[in-house]
CSV table of C-alpha atoms in Angstrom, one decimal:
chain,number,residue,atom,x,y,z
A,271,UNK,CA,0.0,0.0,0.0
A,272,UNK,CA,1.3,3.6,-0.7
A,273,UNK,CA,2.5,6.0,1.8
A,274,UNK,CA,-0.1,8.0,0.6
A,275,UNK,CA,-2.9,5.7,2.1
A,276,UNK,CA,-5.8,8.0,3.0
A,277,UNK,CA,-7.7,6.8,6.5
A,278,UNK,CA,-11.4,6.6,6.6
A,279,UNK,CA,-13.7,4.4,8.3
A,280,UNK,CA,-11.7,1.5,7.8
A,281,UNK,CA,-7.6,1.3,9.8
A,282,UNK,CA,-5.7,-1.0,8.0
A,283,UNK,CA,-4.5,-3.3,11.0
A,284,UNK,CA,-0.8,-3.8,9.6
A,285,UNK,CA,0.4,-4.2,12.7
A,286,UNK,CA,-2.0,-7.2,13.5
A,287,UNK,CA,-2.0,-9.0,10.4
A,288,UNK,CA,-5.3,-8.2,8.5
A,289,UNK,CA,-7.8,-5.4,7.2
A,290,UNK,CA,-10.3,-3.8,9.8
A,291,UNK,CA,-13.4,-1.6,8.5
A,292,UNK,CA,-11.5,1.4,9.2
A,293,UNK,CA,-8.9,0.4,6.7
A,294,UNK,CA,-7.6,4.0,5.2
A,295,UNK,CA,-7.2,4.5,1.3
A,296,UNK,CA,-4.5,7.0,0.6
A,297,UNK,CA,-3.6,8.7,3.8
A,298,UNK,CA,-3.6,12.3,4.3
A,299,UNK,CA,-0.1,14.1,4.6
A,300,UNK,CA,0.9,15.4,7.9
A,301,UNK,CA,1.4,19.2,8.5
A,302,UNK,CA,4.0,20.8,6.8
A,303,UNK,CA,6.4,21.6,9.3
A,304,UNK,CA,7.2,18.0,9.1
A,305,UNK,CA,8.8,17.7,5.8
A,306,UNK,CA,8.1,19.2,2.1
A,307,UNK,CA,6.2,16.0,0.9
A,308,UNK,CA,4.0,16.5,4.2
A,309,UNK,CA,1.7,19.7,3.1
A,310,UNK,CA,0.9,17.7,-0.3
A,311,UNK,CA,-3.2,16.7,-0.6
A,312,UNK,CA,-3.3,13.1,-1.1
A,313,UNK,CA,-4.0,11.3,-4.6
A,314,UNK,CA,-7.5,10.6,-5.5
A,315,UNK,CA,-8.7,7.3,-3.7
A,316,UNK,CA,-10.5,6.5,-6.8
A,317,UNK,CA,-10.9,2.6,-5.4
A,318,UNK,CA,-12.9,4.0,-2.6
A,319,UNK,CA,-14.7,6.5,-4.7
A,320,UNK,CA,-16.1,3.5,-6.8
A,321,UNK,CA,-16.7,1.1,-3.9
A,322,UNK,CA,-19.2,3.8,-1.8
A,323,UNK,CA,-21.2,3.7,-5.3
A,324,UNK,CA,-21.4,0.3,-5.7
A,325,UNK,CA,-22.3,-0.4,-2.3
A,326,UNK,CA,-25.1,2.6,-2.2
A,327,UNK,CA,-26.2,1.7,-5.0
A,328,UNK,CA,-27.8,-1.7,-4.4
A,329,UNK,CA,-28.3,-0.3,-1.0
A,330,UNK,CA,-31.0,2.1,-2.4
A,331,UNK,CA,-32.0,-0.6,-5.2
A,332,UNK,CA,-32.7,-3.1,-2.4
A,333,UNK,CA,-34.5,-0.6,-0.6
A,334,UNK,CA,-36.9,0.3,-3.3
A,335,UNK,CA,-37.4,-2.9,-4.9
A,336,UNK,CA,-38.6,-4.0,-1.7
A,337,UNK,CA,-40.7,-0.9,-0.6
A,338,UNK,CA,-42.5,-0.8,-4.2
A,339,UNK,CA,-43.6,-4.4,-4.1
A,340,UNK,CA,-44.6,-4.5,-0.2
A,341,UNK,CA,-42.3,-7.3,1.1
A,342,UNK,CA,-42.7,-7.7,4.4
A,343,UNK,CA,-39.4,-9.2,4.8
A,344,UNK,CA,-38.1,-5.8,3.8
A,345,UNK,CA,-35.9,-4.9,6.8
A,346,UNK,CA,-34.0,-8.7,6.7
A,347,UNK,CA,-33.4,-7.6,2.9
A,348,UNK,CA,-32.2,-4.5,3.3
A,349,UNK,CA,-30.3,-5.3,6.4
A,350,UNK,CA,-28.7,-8.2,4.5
A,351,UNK,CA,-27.3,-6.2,1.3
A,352,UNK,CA,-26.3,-3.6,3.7
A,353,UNK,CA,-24.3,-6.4,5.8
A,354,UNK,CA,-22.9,-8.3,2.4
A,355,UNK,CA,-21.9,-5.2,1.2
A,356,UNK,CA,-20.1,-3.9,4.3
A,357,UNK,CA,-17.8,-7.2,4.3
A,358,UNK,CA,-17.0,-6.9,0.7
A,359,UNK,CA,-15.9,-3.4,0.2
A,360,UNK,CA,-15.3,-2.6,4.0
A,361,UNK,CA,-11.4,-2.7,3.1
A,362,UNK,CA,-11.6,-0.6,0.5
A,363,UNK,CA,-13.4,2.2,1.3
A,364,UNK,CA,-14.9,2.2,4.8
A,365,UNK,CA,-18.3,1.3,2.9
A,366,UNK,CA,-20.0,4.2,4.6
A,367,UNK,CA,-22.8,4.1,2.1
A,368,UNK,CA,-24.5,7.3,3.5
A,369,UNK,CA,-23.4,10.9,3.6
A,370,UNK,CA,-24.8,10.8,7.6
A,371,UNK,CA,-22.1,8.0,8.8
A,372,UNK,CA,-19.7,9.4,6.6
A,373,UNK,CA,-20.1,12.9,9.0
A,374,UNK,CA,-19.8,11.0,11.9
A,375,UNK,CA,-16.8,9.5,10.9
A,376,UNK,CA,-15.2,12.9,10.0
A,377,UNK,CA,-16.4,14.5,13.0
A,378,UNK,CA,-15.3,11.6,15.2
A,379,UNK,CA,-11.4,13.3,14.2
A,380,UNK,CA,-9.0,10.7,14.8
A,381,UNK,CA,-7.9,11.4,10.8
A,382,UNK,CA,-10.0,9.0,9.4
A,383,UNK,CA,-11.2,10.6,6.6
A,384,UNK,CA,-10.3,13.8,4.8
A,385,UNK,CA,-12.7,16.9,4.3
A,386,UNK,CA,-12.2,16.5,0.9
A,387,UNK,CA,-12.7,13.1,0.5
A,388,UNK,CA,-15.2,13.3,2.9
A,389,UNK,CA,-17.2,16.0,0.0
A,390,UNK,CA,-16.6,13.2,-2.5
A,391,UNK,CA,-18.2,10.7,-0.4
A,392,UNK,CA,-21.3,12.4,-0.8
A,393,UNK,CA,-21.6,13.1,-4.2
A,394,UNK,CA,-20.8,10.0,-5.1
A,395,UNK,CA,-23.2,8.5,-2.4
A,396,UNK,CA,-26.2,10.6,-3.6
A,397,UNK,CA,-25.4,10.2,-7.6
A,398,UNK,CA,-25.5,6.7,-6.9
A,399,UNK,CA,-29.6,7.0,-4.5
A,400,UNK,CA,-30.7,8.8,-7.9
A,401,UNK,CA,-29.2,6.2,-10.3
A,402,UNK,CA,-30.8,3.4,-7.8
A,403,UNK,CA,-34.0,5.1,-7.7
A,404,UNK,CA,-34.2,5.5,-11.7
A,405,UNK,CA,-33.2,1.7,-11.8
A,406,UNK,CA,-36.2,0.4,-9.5
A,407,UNK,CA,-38.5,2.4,-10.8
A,408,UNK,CA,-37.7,1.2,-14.7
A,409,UNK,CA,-37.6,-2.1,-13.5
A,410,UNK,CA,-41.0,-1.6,-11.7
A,411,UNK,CA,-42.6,1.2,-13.5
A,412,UNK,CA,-43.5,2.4,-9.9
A,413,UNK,CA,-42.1,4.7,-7.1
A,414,UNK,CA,-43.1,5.3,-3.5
A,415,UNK,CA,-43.5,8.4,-1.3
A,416,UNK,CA,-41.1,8.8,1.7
A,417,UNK,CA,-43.1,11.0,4.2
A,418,UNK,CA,-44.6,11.0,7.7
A,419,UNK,CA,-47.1,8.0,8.4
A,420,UNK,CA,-50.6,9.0,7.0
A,421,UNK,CA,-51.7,7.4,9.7
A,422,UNK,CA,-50.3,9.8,12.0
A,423,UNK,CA,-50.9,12.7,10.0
A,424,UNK,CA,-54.6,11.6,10.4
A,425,UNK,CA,-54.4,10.5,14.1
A,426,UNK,CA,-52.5,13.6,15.0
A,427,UNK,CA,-52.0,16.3,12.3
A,428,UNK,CA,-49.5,16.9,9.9
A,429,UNK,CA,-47.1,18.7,11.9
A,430,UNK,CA,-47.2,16.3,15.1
A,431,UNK,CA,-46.5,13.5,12.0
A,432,UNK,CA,-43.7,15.6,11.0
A,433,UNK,CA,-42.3,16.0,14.6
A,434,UNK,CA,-42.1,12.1,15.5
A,435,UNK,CA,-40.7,11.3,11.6
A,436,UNK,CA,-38.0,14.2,12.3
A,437,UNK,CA,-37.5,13.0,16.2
A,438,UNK,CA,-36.9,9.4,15.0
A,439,UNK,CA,-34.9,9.5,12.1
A,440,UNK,CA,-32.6,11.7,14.4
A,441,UNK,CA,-32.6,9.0,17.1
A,442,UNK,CA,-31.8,6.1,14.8
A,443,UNK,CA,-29.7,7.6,12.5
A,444,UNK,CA,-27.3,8.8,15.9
A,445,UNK,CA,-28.2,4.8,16.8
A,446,UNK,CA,-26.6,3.3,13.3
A,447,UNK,CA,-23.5,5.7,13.1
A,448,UNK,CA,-22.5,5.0,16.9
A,449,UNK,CA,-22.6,1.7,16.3
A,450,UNK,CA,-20.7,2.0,13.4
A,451,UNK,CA,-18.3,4.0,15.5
A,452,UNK,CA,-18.0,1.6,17.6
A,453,UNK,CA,-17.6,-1.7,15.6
A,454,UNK,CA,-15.6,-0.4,12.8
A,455,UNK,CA,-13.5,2.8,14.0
A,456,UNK,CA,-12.0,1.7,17.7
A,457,UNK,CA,-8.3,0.4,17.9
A,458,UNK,CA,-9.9,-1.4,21.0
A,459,UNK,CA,-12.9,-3.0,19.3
A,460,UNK,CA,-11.2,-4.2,15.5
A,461,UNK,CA,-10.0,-5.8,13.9
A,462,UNK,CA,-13.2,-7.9,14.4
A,463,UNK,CA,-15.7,-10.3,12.3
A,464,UNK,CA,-18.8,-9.0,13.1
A,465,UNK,CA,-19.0,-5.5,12.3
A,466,UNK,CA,-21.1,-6.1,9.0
A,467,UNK,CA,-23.3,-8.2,11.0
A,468,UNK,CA,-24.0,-5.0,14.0
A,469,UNK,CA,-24.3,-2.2,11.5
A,470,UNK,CA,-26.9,-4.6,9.3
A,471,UNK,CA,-28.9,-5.6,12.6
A,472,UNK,CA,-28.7,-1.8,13.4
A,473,UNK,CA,-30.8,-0.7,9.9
A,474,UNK,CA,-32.8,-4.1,9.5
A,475,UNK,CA,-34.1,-3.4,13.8
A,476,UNK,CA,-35.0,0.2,12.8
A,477,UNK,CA,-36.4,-0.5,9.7
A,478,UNK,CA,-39.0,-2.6,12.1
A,479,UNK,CA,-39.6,-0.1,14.7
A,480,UNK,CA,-39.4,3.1,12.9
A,481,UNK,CA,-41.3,2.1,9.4
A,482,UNK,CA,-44.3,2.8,10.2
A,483,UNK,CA,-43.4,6.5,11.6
A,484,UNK,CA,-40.8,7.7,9.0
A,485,UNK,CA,-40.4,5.1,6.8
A,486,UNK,CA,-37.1,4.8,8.3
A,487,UNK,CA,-34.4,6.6,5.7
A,488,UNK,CA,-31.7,7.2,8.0
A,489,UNK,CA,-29.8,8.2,5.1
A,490,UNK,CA,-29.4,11.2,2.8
A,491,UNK,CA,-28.7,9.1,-0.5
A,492,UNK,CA,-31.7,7.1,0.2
A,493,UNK,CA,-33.6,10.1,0.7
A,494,UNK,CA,-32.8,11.8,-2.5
A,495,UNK,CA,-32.5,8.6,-4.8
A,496,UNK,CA,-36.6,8.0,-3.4
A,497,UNK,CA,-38.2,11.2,-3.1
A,498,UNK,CA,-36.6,13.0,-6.3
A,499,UNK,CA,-37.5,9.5,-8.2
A,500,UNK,CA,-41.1,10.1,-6.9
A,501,UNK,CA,-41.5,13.3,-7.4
A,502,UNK,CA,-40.9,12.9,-11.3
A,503,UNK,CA,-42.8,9.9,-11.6
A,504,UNK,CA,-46.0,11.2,-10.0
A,505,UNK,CA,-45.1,14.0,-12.8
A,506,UNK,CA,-46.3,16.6,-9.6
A,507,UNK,CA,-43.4,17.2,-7.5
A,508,UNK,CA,-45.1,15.1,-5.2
A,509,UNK,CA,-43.2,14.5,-1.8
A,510,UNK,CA,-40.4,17.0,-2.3
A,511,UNK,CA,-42.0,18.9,0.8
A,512,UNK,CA,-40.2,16.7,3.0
A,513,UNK,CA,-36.9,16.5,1.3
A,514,UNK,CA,-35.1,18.6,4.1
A,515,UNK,CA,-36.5,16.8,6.9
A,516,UNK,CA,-35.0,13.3,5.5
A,517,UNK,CA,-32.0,15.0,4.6
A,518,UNK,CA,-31.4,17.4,7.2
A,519,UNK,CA,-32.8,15.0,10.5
A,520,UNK,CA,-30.1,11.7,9.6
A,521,UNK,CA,-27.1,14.7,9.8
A,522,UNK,CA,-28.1,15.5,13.1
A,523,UNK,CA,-28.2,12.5,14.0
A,524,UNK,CA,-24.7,11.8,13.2
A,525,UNK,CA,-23.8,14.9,15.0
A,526,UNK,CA,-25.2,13.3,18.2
A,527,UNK,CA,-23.5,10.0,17.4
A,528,UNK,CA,-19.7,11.3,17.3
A,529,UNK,CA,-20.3,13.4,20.5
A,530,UNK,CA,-21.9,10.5,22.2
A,531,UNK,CA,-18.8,8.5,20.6
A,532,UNK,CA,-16.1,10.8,21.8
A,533,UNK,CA,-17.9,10.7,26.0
A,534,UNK,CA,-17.7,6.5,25.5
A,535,UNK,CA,-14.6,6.2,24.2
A,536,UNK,CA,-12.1,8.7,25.5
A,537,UNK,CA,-9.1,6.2,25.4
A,538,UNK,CA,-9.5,6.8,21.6
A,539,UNK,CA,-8.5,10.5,21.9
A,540,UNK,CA,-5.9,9.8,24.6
A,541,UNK,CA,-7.6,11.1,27.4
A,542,UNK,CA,-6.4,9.7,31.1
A,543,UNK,CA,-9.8,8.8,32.0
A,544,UNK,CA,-10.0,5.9,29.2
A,545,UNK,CA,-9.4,2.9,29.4
């Protein structure tokens, strides 16, 4: 591997004999007082780049595919692409899959991922939801609307709908990035075997509990590749109301995650208090 290996989500565990999910692509230089070559931005992890597409990609597909034809084994689907994807691309690019863990994982500091490559993340993350959602919806000739229960809207009113969807797509998005944190990120907790298996659990138990409040996106590329691919095939815009809620409630979610990270695991920020 190049000096030039960039860390995110997934530290190569050299040291220990084989690949963790926070194994870094292309490492970012150190500061420049330390030598010419250490101010230099590092190459473009192009490897990586391609994986988080990939891996979105039939994220979002799964998703829809599932959503559009009512399966009610939905979550165990989605929570197994998520899984089988996470083991298979885990090495090579941290397979964050969604611009809200991909935050967390910046914000959680401990270089693992570049501002910059962080900004390619997403764009590559939400060009892939859109190309997903155009894909089920060929393949179906049929989209879905990802908005507060209509249940609750009628129950309660539109904006007490809106308050629970917002409320828990912020609590279960801050669920599935700490986890992630946790299982993937920690020099105490990987390398390990089972971190695919935790952050799949994580999406396929809040698909469960949370579907019939938000529909459970938890993730800004799922957001846009559904509600922009409904909003053009219902040919009215339909749904695009509540595109900042599902894209603005899973990033504060991973806000919460990192800072409930950095109090549970101070050993990985050298504080005496760790372990």
């Amino acid at each position: 591997m190049s000096e030039h290996s960039l860390d995110v989500s997934i530290d190569t565990a050299a040291d220990r004999g084989s690949a963790t999910l926070s194994h870094p692509q292309k490492k970012v230089m150190a500061a420049a007082d330390e030598s010419p070559a250490a101010g230099r931005l590092s190459s473009y992890a192009w490897d990586a780049y391609v994986a988080e597409f990939v891996g979105t990609y039939f994220l979002v597909l799964t998703i829809g595919l599932n959503v559009v034809q009512e399966n009610s084994l939905a979550p165990l689907s989605i929570g197994a692409i998520l899984m089988v994807m996470i083991f298979a691309m885990g090495s090579v690019s941290g397979a964050h899959y969604n611009p809200a863990v991909t935050l967390a994982v910046y914000l959680s500091r401990r270089q693992k991922i570049s501002l910059r490559d962080a900004g390619i993340y997403w764009g590559v993350q939400c060009l892939a939801g859109l190309i997903a959602g155009a894909t089920f919806w060929g393949v179906l000739g049929d989209s879905f609307p990802l908005e507060p229960s209509a249940a609750l809207i009628s129950a309660d009113g539109k904006a007490a709908a809106i308050r629970s969807a917002c409320l828990v797509e912020i609590l279960y998005t801050c669920a599935l990035c700490f986890v992630i944190l946790n299982v993937a990120t920690t020099k105490q907790d990987t390398p390990n075997h089972y971190f695919g298996l935790a952050i799949g659990s994580t999406v396929g138990s809040a698909a469960i509990a949370i579907g019939g409040v938000s529909g459970c996106s938890l993730n800004p590329a799922v957001s846009i590749g559904v509600i922009i691919t409904h909003a053009i095939a219902s040919g009215s815009g339909a749904g695009l109301a509540y595109l900042g809620l599902y894209l603005l409630a899973p990033l504060v979610g991973s806000v919460f995650a990192a800072a409930v990270f950095y109090a549970v695991r101070p050993a990985e920020y050298g504080l005496p208090f760790g372990k």
